[in-house]
Short mmCIF file of C-alpha atoms in Angstrom, two decimals:
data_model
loop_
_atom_site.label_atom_id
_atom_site.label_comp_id
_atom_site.label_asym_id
_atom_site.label_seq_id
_atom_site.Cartn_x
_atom_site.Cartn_y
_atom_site.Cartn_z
CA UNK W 1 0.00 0.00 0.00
CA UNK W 2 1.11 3.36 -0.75
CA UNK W 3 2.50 5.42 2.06
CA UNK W 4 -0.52 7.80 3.34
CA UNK W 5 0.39 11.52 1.98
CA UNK W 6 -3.13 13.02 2.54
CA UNK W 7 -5.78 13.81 5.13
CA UNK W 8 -8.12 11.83 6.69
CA UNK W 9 -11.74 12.44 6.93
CA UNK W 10 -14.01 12.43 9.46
CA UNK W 11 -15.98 10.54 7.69
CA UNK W 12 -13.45 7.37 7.38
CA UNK W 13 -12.91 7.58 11.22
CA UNK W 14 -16.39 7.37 12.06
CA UNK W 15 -17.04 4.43 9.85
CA UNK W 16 -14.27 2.46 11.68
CA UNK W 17 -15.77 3.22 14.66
CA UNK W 18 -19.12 1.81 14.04
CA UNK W 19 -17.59 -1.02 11.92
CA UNK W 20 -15.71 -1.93 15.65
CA UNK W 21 -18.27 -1.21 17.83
CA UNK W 22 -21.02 -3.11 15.33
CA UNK W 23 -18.98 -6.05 14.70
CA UNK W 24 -20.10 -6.20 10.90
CA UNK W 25 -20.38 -4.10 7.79
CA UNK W 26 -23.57 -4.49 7.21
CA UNK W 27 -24.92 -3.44 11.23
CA UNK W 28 -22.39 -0.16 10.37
CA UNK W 29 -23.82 0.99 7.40
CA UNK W 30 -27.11 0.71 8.73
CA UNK W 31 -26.46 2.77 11.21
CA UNK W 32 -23.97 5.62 9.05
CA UNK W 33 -27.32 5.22 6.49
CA UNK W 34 -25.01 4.01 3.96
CA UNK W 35 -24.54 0.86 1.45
CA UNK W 36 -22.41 -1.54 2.91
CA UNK W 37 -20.06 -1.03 -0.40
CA UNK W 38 -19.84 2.45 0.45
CA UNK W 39 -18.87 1.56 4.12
CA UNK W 40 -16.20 -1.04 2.78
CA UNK W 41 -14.79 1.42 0.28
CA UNK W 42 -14.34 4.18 3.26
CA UNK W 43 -12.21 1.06 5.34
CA UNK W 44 -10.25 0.44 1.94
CA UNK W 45 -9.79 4.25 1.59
CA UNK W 46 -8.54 4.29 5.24
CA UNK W 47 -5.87 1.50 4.92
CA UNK W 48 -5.17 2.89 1.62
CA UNK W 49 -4.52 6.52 3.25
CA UNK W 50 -2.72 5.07 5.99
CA UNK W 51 -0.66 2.40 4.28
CA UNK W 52 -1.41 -0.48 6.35
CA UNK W 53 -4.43 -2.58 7.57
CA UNK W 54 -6.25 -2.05 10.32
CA UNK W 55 -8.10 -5.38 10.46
CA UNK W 56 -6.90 -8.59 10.60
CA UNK W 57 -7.90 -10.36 7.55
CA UNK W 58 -5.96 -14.06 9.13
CA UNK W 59 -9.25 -14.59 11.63
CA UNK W 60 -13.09 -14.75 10.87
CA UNK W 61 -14.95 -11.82 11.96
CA UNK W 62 -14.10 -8.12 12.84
CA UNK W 63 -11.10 -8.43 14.50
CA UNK W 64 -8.36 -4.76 14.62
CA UNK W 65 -4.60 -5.31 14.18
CA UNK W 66 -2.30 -3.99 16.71
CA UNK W 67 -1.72 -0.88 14.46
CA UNK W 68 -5.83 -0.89 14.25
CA UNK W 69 -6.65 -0.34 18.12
CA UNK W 70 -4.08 2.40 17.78
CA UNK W 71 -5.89 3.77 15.17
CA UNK W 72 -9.00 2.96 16.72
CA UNK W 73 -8.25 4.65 19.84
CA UNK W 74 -6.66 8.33 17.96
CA UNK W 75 -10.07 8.07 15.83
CA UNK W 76 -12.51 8.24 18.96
CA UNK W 77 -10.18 11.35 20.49
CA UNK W 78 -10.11 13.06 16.89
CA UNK W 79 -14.01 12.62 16.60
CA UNK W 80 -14.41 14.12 20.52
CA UNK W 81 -12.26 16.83 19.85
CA UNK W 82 -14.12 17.36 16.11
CA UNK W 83 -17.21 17.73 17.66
CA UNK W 84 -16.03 19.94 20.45
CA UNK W 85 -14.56 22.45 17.64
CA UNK W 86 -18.04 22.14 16.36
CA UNK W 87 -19.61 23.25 19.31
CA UNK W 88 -16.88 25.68 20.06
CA UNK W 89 -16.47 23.98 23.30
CA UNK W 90 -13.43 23.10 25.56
CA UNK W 91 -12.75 19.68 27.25
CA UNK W 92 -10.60 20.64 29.73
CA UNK W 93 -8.10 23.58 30.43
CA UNK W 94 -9.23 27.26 32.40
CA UNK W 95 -12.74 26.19 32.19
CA UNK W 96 -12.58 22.89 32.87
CA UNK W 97 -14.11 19.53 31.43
CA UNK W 98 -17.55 19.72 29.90
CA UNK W 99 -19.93 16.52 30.09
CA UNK W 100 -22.71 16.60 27.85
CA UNK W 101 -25.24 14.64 29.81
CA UNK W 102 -28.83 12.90 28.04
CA UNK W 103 -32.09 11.77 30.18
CA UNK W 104 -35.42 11.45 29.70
CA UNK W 105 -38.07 13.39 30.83
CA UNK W 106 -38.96 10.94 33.19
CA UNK W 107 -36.25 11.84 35.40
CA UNK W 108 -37.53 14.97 36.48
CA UNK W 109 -34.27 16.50 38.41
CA UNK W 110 -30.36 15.38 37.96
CA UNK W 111 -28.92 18.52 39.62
CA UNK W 112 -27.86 16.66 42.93
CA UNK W 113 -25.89 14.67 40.82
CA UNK W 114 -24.40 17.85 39.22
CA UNK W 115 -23.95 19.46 42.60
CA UNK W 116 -22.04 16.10 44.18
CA UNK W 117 -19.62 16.38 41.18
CA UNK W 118 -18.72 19.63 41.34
CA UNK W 119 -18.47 19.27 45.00
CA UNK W 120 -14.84 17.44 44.50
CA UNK W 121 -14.27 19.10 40.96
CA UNK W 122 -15.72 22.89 40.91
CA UNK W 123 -14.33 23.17 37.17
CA UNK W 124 -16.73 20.67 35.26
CA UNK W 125 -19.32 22.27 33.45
CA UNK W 126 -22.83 20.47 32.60
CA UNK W 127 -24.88 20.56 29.31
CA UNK W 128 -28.14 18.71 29.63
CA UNK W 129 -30.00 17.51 26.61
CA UNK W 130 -33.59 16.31 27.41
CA UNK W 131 -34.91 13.88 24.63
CA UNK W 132 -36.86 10.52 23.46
CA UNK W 133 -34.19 7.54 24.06
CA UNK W 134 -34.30 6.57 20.48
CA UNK W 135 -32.74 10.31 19.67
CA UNK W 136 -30.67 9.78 22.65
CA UNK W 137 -29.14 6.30 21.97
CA UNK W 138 -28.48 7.73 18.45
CA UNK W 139 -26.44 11.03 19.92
CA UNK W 140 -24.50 8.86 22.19
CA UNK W 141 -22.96 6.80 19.32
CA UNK W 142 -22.49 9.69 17.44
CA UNK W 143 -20.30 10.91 20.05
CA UNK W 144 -22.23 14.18 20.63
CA UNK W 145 -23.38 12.89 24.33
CA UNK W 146 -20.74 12.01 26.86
CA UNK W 147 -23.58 10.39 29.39
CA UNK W 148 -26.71 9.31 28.51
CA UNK W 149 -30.00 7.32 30.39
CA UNK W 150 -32.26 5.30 28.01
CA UNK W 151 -35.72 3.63 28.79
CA UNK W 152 -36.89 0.91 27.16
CA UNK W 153 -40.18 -1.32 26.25
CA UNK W 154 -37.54 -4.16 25.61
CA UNK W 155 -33.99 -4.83 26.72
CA UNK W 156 -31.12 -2.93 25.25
CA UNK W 157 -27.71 -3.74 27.04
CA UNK W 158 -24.88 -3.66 24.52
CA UNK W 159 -22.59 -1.03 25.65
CA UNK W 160 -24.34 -0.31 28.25
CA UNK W 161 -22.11 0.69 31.52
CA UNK W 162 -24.78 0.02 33.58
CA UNK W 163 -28.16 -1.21 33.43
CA UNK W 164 -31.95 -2.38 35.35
CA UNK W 165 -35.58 -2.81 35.40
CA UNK W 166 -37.89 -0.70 36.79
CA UNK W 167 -41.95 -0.18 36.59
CA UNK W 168 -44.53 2.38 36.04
CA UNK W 169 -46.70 3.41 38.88
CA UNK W 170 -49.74 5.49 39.50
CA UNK W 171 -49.15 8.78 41.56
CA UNK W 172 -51.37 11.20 43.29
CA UNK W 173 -50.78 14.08 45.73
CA UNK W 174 -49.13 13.06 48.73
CA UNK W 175 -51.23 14.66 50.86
CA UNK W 176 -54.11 11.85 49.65
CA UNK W 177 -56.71 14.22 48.45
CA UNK W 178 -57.48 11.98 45.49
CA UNK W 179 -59.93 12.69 42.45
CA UNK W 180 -63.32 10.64 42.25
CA UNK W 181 -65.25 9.26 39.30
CA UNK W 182 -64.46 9.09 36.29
CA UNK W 183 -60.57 8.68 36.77
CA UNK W 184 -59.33 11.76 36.28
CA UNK W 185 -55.91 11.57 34.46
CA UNK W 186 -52.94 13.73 34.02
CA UNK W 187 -50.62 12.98 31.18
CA UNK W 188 -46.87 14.13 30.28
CA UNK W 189 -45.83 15.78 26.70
CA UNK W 190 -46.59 12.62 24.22
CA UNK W 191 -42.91 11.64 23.46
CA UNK W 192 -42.44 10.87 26.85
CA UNK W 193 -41.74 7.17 27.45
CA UNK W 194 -44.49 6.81 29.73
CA UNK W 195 -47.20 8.44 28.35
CA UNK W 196 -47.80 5.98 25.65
CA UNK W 197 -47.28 3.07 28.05
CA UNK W 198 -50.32 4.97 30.47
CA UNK W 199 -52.54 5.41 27.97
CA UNK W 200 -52.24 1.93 26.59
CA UNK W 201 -52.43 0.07 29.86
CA UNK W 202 -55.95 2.51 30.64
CA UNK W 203 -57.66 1.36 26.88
CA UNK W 204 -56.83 -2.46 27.25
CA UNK W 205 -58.46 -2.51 30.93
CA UNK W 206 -61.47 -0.51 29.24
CA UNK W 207 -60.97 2.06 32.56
CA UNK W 208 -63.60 4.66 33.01
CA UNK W 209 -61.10 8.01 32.71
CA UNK W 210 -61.03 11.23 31.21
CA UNK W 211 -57.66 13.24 30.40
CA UNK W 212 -58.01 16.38 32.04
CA UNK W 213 -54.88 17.98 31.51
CA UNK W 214 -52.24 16.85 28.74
CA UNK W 215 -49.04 19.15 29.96
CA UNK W 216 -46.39 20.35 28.05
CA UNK W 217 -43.54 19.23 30.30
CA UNK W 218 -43.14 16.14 32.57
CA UNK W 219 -42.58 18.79 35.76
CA UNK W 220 -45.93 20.37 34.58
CA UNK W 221 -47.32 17.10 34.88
CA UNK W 222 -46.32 16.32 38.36
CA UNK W 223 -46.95 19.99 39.15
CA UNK W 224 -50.68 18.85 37.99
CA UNK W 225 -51.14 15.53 39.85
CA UNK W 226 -49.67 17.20 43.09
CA UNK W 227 -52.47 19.66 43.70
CA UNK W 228 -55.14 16.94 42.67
CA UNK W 229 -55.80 17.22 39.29
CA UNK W 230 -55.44 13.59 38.53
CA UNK W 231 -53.25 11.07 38.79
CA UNK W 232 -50.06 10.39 36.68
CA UNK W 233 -47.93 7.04 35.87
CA UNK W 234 -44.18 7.24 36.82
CA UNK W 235 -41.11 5.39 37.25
CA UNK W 236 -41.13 3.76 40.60
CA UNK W 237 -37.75 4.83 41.23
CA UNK W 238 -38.30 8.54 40.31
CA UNK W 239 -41.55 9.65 42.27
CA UNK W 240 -40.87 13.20 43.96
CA UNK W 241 -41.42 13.96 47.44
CA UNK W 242 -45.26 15.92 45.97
CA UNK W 243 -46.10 12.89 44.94
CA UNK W 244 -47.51 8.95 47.16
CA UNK W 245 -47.86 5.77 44.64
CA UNK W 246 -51.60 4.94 44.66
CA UNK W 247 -51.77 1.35 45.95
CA UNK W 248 -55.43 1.14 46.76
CA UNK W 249 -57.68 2.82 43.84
CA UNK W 250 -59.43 -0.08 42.59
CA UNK W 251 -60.17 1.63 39.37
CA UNK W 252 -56.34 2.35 38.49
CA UNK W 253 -55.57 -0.72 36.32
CA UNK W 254 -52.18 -2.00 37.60
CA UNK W 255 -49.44 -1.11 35.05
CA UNK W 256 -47.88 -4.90 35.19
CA UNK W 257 -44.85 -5.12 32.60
CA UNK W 258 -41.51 -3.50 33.63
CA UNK W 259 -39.35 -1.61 31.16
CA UNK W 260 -35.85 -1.53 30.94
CA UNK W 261 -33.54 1.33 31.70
CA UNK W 262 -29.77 1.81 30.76
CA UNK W 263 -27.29 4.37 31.59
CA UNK W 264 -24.36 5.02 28.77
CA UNK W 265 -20.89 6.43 29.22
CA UNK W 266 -18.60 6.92 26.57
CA UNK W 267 -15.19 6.77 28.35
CA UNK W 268 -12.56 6.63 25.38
CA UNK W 269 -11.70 9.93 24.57
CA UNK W 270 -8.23 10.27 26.72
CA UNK W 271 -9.93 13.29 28.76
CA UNK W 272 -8.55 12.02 31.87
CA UNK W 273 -11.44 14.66 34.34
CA UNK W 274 -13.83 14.42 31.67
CA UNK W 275 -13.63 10.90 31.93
CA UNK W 276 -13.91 10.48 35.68
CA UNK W 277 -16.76 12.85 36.12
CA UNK W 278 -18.85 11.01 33.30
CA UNK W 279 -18.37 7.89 35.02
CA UNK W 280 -19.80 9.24 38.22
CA UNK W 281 -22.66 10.85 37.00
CA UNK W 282 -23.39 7.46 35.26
CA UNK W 283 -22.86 5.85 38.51
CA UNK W 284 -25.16 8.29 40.50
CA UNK W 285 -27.72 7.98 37.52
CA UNK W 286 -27.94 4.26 38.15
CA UNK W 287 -28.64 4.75 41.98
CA UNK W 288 -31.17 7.56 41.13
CA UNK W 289 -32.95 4.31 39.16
CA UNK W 290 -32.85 2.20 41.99
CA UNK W 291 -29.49 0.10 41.25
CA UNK W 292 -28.40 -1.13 44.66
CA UNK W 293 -25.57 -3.92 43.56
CA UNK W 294 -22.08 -2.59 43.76
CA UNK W 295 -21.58 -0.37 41.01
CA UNK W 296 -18.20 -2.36 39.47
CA UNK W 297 -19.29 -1.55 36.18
CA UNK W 298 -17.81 -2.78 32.66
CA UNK W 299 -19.94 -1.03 30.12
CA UNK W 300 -19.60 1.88 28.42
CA UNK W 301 -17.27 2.49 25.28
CA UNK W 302 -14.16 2.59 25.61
#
């Protein structure tokens, strides 16, 4: 091969990442929303620009040379650092690491998480991204979230640093003052994980309800169910202090199947602060969902 004597695009990078992290063309281009030709010309163009190979032809499978987890490994930090310049954002430096941080609207408040952290490192900076877990999961492995929580009808572990079950609940005020007859129900913004879930689980048991208030954030839904309005279906693990799981309205069909949550950490970028601190906010973002096992996590991409 000849020796490499131009740039390297992004775009070659990133397609050895998901070939890696995929195991398999195909999974990569589906992914990049290319042909899997396209994806195996931008490997060939890579070894061609860099004048060796980068995957070891000798076994079956996707397997990296030694030279290939070097390359590997400078990709991830180049694509980090390309999406920083994006972004005009710093990693590290005066004003210190930046983690880029994902949830759901289900989890209605992460800043004593933020406040622990900067508790024992003052210089790392938050950006908080609320969104569906499809757009999420999708940010994440385009490297454009450093720490992310997913929820989940069915189970989705790969790469996962940490991961659990958990179940949807009904909620009223906690004060008891409960409304009568018809059920009287209060439901979050529609791309929130549990409204579809709620409204499902109230059509199949053919419940006598009425949706009195559909609000435009998941905090002006609690805010709702807390002063009466009606009652709202949460994570178990998430329900605020305003708020009592209804155990004994008869008329509340029981919300039986449990969904999946997983929290996300992409570690490999060299960013030895950044690193740390996205670690621990995924490890206080698995407590905050009710993981009690030791937290000796694995997960995460590296």
């Amino acid at each position: 091969m000849p020796v490499a004597t131009q740039d390297i695009g992004t775009d070659l990078l990133r397609t050895l990442v998901f070939v890696v992290e995929e195991r398999s063309y195909t999974k990569a281009a589906l992914r990049l929303g290319l042909s899997q030709p396209t994806v195996s010309a931008h490997i060939k163009r890579l070894q061609d620009q860099l004048g060796y190979e980068v995957f070891d032809k000798s076994v079956p499978g996707v397997k990296l040379t030694a030279k290939g987890e070097f390359v590997l490994a400078r990709a991830r930090q180049m694509l980090a650092l390309h999406e920083q310049m994006l972004h005009g954002e710093e990693s590290g430096g005066a004003e210190g690491p930046l983690i880029r941080v994902g949830v759901p609207d289900e989890l209605l408040s992460i800043a004593p998480i933020m406040a622990a952290i900067r508790r024992d490192d003052p210089a790392v900076n938050f950006r908080i991204e609320r969104n569906t877990s499809a757009q999420l999961r999708e940010r994440f492995y385009a490297w454009e979230i450093d720490v992310c929580v997913t929820l989940d009808r069915n189970e989705q572990i790969e790469d996962a640093y940490i991961h659990g079950t958990d179940s949807l609940v009904w909620t009223g005020p906690a004060s008891g003052n409960t409304p009568g007859s018809p059920l009287n129900i209060v439901a979050p913004p529609s791309r929130c994980f549990s409204y579809e879930i709620m409204l499902e689980t109230l059509q199949a048991h053919r419940a006598n309800y009425r949706l009195v208030v559909q609000a435009g954030t998941m905090n002006g839904a609690v805010n709702g169910a807390a002063v009466g309005l009606g009652y709202l279906a949460l994570p178990r693990s998430v329900v605020p202090p305003a708020l009592a799981e209804v155990r004994h309205e008869a008329a509340l069909p029981q919300i039986k199947k449990p969904f999946f949550w997983g929290v996300y950490v992409n570690r490999g970028t060299g960013r030895g602060a950044w690193s740390s601190a996205a670690e621990r906010f995924g490890n206080f973002l698995a407590l905050g969902m009710g993981h009690r096992e030791p937290l000796a996590a694995s997960g995460g991409r590296r």
